[in-house]
Amino acid sequence: MAPSSVFEQILDYSHRADPYSLYAELRRTPVARQEDGTYVVSGYKEIVALLHDPRISSDRRNLARPPGSEEGATGLPGFISTDPPVHDRLRRLAMRHFGPPHSPHRIENLRPELILIVRNLIDGVADRTRIDIVDDIAYPFPVTVICRLLGVPREDESRFHVWADAIAESIGPGEADRAERERRRTDAQRELGQYLGGLAEERRKNLGDDLLSGLISYEGPDGAMSPADVAVTGSLLLVAGHETTVNLITNGTLTLLRHPELIQRLRDEPDLVIYTVEELLRYEPPVHFISSRVALEDIEIAGTTIPKGAPIALALAAGSRDPEHVAEPDRFIPDRRYNEHLGFGAGIHYCFGAPLARLEAQIALSELARRLQNPRLVTDPPPYRPSAGLRGPRHLLIEVDGVTQTTP
Amino acid sequence: MRVIVDLTRCQGYGQCAFLAPDVFTMNGEEALLYDTDADEAQREHVLRAAAACPVQAIHLDRMATQHRGMRTGAVVSPPVDDGFRKTGRIVIVGASLAGARAAGVLRRDGFTGSLTLIGDEPYEPYDRPPLSKQVLVGRVPADHTLLPRLREVDAEWLPGVAAAGLDLAARTVRLSDGREVGFDRVLIATGARARPWPNPEEAALDGVLPLRTIEEASSLRERLAARPRRVLVIGAGFTGSEVASVCRDLDLPVTVVERGPAPLVGALGGVIGDVAADMQRAHGVDLRCGVTVEALEGDADGRFRAARLSDGSTVEADVAVVALGAIRNVEWLRDSGLAAGVWGVACDAGCRAVDINGLVTDDVFVAGDVARFPHPVYNFQFMTLEHWGNAVAQAEIAAHNMLSDQAHRWPHLSLPVFWSNQFGTSIKSVGVPTFADEVVIAHGSVEERRFVALYGYRGRLTAAVTFDRAMWLEFYQGLIERAAPFPPDFRATDRPETLRPVPAEVPERLEATQVTVMVTGHDPAERRATLVHGDR
Ligand SMILES: Cc1cc2nc3c(=O)[nH]c(=O)nc-3n(C[C@H](O)[C@H](O)[C@H](O)COP(=O)(O)OP(=O)(O)OC[C@H]3O[C@@H](n4cnc5c(N)ncnc54)[C@H](O)[C@@H]3O)c2cc1C
Ligand code: HEM
Ligand code: SF4
């Protein structure tokens, strides 16, 4: 068998626990064509340039296809897979109920509730000495939050969890098995959309202050969202709010436990967690690849021409460790300043939920650091989920001497 | 705590407005307004906001100088040290944005000699853009706009005293109080002041106000807070338009009188000027273009009451804002032998001043609004800019070059970048929009006032202007720097199938006519240029 390329090695599950040395190799050619026709971009400068380049599309219908081949599925549901002006309009309509300029206090006002949810989750494991950070804290926390925000009953979790996982696992770079992955995803997406569409219709009769109510009822200068758009936008928010933050909190806990002196620092320096979360987004980010982009034109970049119609994968996690961009890229510096990382992407598709994700991670990590007594890893590295694009541990088992009670 | 946002970098991601909503607000989709002096109680929120900004545009308390360079330790100290850096004497005249920034960079780059800042204003250096925005609207008191600390820069600061002359032979700056300050190298950063209303008696009427300084901003704010019947704004450049916008935010009736065919024409040309005109009218501004104010009238108590316009009409108002542009502060250089005039102080691309013979000086540097410099991208034409970003960038170049020998000097080649927030819209530009013969809407919709307009000159891309589309600006900046063809010939998102360029309707470049240069002598060693001052 031919020796596999760096990129193929990255996709290979055996490298999930530590892809970073492979990223360094990848960066030697910041824009590199792969066997399957994908252009993988790994330099910070190049990634930022392409994320701000209007000749790049997030709509995979722009892929060049051999004549006669079938039209592919269109990627993740919702505006993440659309281009302006459709994208901008839908994002604005959704943002209206989520953040500035129309709802600037919405996320900030959630803070007390977020703290309470985390405290309750930690209380729930207080009598144990062995905790699975993923199943006990990092997964249930953001799911509870996104459910409340959207207005989705938490009890339905077992239903939509399956769909959300199927969707999340199906995205990722690489064209070889893409068709098969997309087929699996389409089914899950349809069911999730139907579920959320149904909820939104019910909500229309009985509006609340949740996002689904806002999406289904608002009409303004940008018009209204169609019921179909409400269903896909709801799906997008549920999946994105569900499958990413869990990794940030888990990767964060893992990194803290690999640098145990940090735990005491987080207890002593309350502002530190702000910078630590940014550094995590740079150093151990949940999203390693954006693999949805297509070139609308021949694009000259870093001495390569990406031909019109070619798929592009942006290796965010490699770019955030580019030594041309950041000093000591492979060191975790919890109080690093002027940290311009790619954890949430950049440009018009910059993560919609970033402020929420930041707040969730800051709260979870400071509460964990404060309350877990002498925490230590049971296995290092932990087992990872399969995806190379959305990368994170499947479980993170730790042992503790005890759990400090919340001061009432 | 002092907050300053580098709005040249800000792309309107709004992360700050999520995380510290009581300090940062989005006024519309992308136009950011913020408290320049945030309450201590907001500290944690502000830290969160600053850490989250995707382009790291928020500076707290201290203004990091050129933080982009800090990434990889790229801040290169000039290698040669002639002793000057340890024991030299540097004087900076003009203690505002450019002066303060240069002082910071000098210290950062290892200058340990004596550093003196001379400023005729009584305040620590402050930031002017908020004056026509946050301050006028009443969100921030005028004197809460101080720039992040200068005090941390170890410098002797002479506030409230003007420089009255520059003696290049004796290497001294003469102060208005008669003192003299010696230097080895000097930086001229005296900026500009508001052009006053030309008739002094009318200008003295109570209620007639310019806008450039803290005092002017706080008097104007007081007037607006007293809810005048109507505000008259004379001139619809950026400052005038921003004042009109604030009046509408405050629900005050406002009339804008503009000599040209539309607002902002001098900076952006007639095509985008028309868009600005529609925007003003849609927000309830009584906009009168192609008209001039002929006279300002007062009542018996000397209070401004009405203005007579060239079309025979009269506007009754209690406040008249004089927004006729700026005059460069060069009078103190009149006998210095430098090429200083109404156009500013001429310098080379390395910020070294040019004398009236056109010779470059070695120890006199210029930066900011007062500098007139050649830009290679624009056919080496000399230009003066009144842009925040230019003052910062040029000050850094000047400071660097003050510490460097010939081999290590940098040229000031950054493209001009400008922003303005008005009527809930963020307007940004890169390049020189008036250096154009055609303009085309490349993305978005003019009707929605969300678009990217591109400017071209003889088939080359020369500028881009965005309305609430700041995220695309850097891409076009790159194309301008690479002299890309105009109109662009590529497919892109949110773009009409065919692009239709139209004439740009930019004003003729005005040449200063008040000053004449005479050349005397025959022999090359004798030939000299002499400035002939007109009587302004
Ligand atoms: C109301 C307003 C709004 C603005 N908004 C924007 C905006 O939105 N975007 C943008 O890009 N730019 C904006 N600008 C422009 C920006 O503020 C200027 O480009 C910037 O202030 C230039 O800095 P400077 O240091 O070169 O000059 P200045 O700020 O003019 O400073 C010069 C200093 O020198 C002092 N001085 C003058 N003569 C002497 C002397 N003989 N001796 C001692 N001191 C002297 C002056 O008093 C002043 O303090 C705005 C300006 C104003 C006035
Ligand atoms: C740590 C957690 C998170 C990370 C690392 C993350 C990362 C990202 C990235 C990299 C993108 C860019 C995708 C692209 O350019 O194609 C993105 C987009 C997006 N994210 Fe997140 N995300 C996180 C949490 C969330 C949450 C909590 C939500 C919902 C509340 C959310 C909603 C979205 C949406 C809707 C988009 C699409 C934006 C657009 O296309 O305009 N994300 N996210
Ligand atoms: S780019 Fe930075 S400063 Fe500008 S709005 Fe976004 S977060 Fe705020």
PDB file of N, CA and C in Angstrom, chain B residues 415-446:
ATOM      1  N   LEU B 415      -2.169  51.662   3.067  1.00  0.00           N
ATOM      2  CA  LEU B 415      -3.254  52.326   2.362  1.00  0.00           C
ATOM      3  C   LEU B 415      -4.100  53.101   3.366  1.00  0.00           C
ATOM      4  N   PRO B 416      -4.598  54.248   2.962  1.00  0.00           N
ATOM      5  CA  PRO B 416      -5.480  54.999   3.857  1.00  0.00           C
ATOM      6  C   PRO B 416      -6.720  54.181   4.200  1.00  0.00           C
ATOM      7  N   VAL B 417      -7.072  54.166   5.483  1.00  0.00           N
ATOM      8  CA  VAL B 417      -8.299  53.489   5.928  1.00  0.00           C
ATOM      9  C   VAL B 417      -9.081  54.465   6.785  1.00  0.00           C
ATOM     10  N   PHE B 418     -10.351  54.535   6.552  1.00  0.00           N
ATOM     11  CA  PHE B 418     -11.174  55.488   7.277  1.00  0.00           C
ATOM     12  C   PHE B 418     -12.466  54.820   7.708  1.00  0.00           C
ATOM     13  N   TRP B 419     -13.021  55.289   8.835  1.00  0.00           N
ATOM     14  CA  TRP B 419     -14.350  54.814   9.187  1.00  0.00           C
ATOM     15  C   TRP B 419     -15.190  55.994   9.648  1.00  0.00           C
ATOM     16  N   SER B 420     -16.484  55.841   9.580  1.00  0.00           N
ATOM     17  CA  SER B 420     -17.407  56.811  10.156  1.00  0.00           C
ATOM     18  C   SER B 420     -18.663  56.059  10.545  1.00  0.00           C
ATOM     19  N   ASN B 421     -19.248  56.440  11.687  1.00  0.00           N
ATOM     20  CA  ASN B 421     -20.517  55.841  12.090  1.00  0.00           C
ATOM     21  C   ASN B 421     -21.593  56.897  12.017  1.00  0.00           C
ATOM     22  N   GLN B 422     -22.593  56.676  11.229  1.00  0.00           N
ATOM     23  CA  GLN B 422     -23.685  57.640  11.154  1.00  0.00           C
ATOM     24  C   GLN B 422     -24.976  56.946  10.767  1.00  0.00           C
ATOM     25  N   PHE B 423     -26.051  57.417  11.323  1.00  0.00           N
ATOM     26  CA  PHE B 423     -27.388  56.906  11.016  1.00  0.00           C
ATOM     27  C   PHE B 423     -27.438  55.382  11.160  1.00  0.00           C
ATOM     28  N   GLY B 424     -26.793  54.891  12.208  1.00  0.00           N
ATOM     29  CA  GLY B 424     -26.827  53.460  12.477  1.00  0.00           C
ATOM     30  C   GLY B 424     -26.089  52.624  11.451  1.00  0.00           C
ATOM     31  N   THR B 425     -25.228  53.265  10.668  1.00  0.00           N
ATOM     32  CA  THR B 425     -24.495  52.551   9.626  1.00  0.00           C
ATOM     33  C   THR B 425     -23.002  52.763   9.833  1.00  0.00           C
ATOM     34  N   SER B 426     -22.246  51.708   9.607  1.00  0.00           N
ATOM     35  CA  SER B 426     -20.803  51.837   9.668  1.00  0.00           C
ATOM     36  C   SER B 426     -20.286  52.002   8.241  1.00  0.00           C
ATOM     37  N   ILE B 427     -19.665  53.150   7.993  1.00  0.00           N
ATOM     38  CA  ILE B 427     -19.085  53.399   6.671  1.00  0.00           C
ATOM     39  C   ILE B 427     -17.581  53.255   6.810  1.00  0.00           C
ATOM     40  N   LYS B 428     -16.979  52.462   5.959  1.00  0.00           N
ATOM     41  CA  LYS B 428     -15.517  52.331   5.996  1.00  0.00           C
ATOM     42  C   LYS B 428     -14.965  52.465   4.590  1.00  0.00           C
ATOM     43  N   SER B 429     -13.730  52.928   4.526  1.00  0.00           N
ATOM     44  CA  SER B 429     -13.125  52.964   3.203  1.00  0.00           C
ATOM     45  C   SER B 429     -11.665  52.580   3.295  1.00  0.00           C
ATOM     46  N   VAL B 430     -11.168  52.035   2.208  1.00  0.00           N
ATOM     47  CA  VAL B 430      -9.737  51.749   2.093  1.00  0.00           C
ATOM     48  C   VAL B 430      -9.288  52.248   0.733  1.00  0.00           C
ATOM     49  N   GLY B 431      -8.081  52.793   0.706  1.00  0.00           N
ATOM     50  CA  GLY B 431      -7.602  53.384  -0.534  1.00  0.00           C
ATOM     51  C   GLY B 431      -8.009  54.846  -0.602  1.00  0.00           C
ATOM     52  N   VAL B 432      -7.966  55.402  -1.812  1.00  0.00           N
ATOM     53  CA  VAL B 432      -8.320  56.815  -1.989  1.00  0.00           C
ATOM     54  C   VAL B 432      -9.479  56.887  -2.979  1.00  0.00           C
ATOM     55  N   PRO B 433     -10.719  56.980  -2.440  1.00  0.00           N
ATOM     56  CA  PRO B 433     -11.882  56.932  -3.332  1.00  0.00           C
ATOM     57  C   PRO B 433     -11.925  58.076  -4.347  1.00  0.00           C
ATOM     58  N   THR B 434     -11.283  59.199  -4.031  1.00  0.00           N
ATOM     59  CA  THR B 434     -11.336  60.289  -5.010  1.00  0.00           C
ATOM     60  C   THR B 434     -10.337  60.080  -6.133  1.00  0.00           C
ATOM     61  N   PHE B 435      -9.483  59.100  -5.999  1.00  0.00           N
ATOM     62  CA  PHE B 435      -8.529  58.781  -7.056  1.00  0.00           C
ATOM     63  C   PHE B 435      -9.222  57.762  -7.971  1.00  0.00           C
ATOM     64  N   ALA B 436     -10.194  58.233  -8.720  1.00  0.00           N
ATOM     65  CA  ALA B 436     -11.042  57.293  -9.454  1.00  0.00           C
ATOM     66  C   ALA B 436     -11.726  57.978 -10.617  1.00  0.00           C
ATOM     67  N   ASP B 437     -11.999  57.211 -11.644  1.00  0.00           N
ATOM     68  CA  ASP B 437     -12.881  57.720 -12.690  1.00  0.00           C
ATOM     69  C   ASP B 437     -14.186  56.936 -12.763  1.00  0.00           C
ATOM     70  N   GLU B 438     -14.191  55.739 -12.171  1.00  0.00           N
ATOM     71  CA  GLU B 438     -15.429  54.951 -12.202  1.00  0.00           C
ATOM     72  C   GLU B 438     -15.677  54.293 -10.852  1.00  0.00           C
ATOM     73  N   VAL B 439     -16.943  53.974 -10.621  1.00  0.00           N
ATOM     74  CA  VAL B 439     -17.305  53.290  -9.383  1.00  0.00           C
ATOM     75  C   VAL B 439     -18.339  52.229  -9.727  1.00  0.00           C
ATOM     76  N   VAL B 440     -18.304  51.130  -8.964  1.00  0.00           N
ATOM     77  CA  VAL B 440     -19.264  50.061  -9.230  1.00  0.00           C
ATOM     78  C   VAL B 440     -19.685  49.431  -7.900  1.00  0.00           C
ATOM     79  N   ILE B 441     -20.956  49.058  -7.813  1.00  0.00           N
ATOM     80  CA  ILE B 441     -21.413  48.341  -6.613  1.00  0.00           C
ATOM     81  C   ILE B 441     -21.088  46.866  -6.838  1.00  0.00           C
ATOM     82  N   ALA B 442     -20.190  46.340  -6.032  1.00  0.00           N
ATOM     83  CA  ALA B 442     -19.698  44.985  -6.267  1.00  0.00           C
ATOM     84  C   ALA B 442     -20.433  43.930  -5.455  1.00  0.00           C
ATOM     85  N   HIS B 443     -20.953  44.283  -4.305  1.00  0.00           N
ATOM     86  CA  HIS B 443     -21.722  43.337  -3.496  1.00  0.00           C
ATOM     87  C   HIS B 443     -22.849  44.088  -2.820  1.00  0.00           C
ATOM     88  N   GLY B 444     -23.909  43.359  -2.563  1.00  0.00           N
ATOM     89  CA  GLY B 444     -24.947  43.888  -1.703  1.00  0.00           C
ATOM     90  C   GLY B 444     -25.922  44.802  -2.407  1.00  0.00           C
ATOM     91  N   SER B 445     -26.615  45.566  -1.593  1.00  0.00           N
ATOM     92  CA  SER B 445     -27.726  46.331  -2.117  1.00  0.00           C
ATOM     93  C   SER B 445     -27.673  47.767  -1.621  1.00  0.00           C
ATOM     94  N   VAL B 446     -27.721  48.683  -2.566  1.00  0.00           N
ATOM     95  CA  VAL B 446     -27.718  50.097  -2.225  1.00  0.00           C
ATOM     96  C   VAL B 446     -29.014  50.457  -1.506  1.00  0.00           C
TER      97      VAL B 446
END
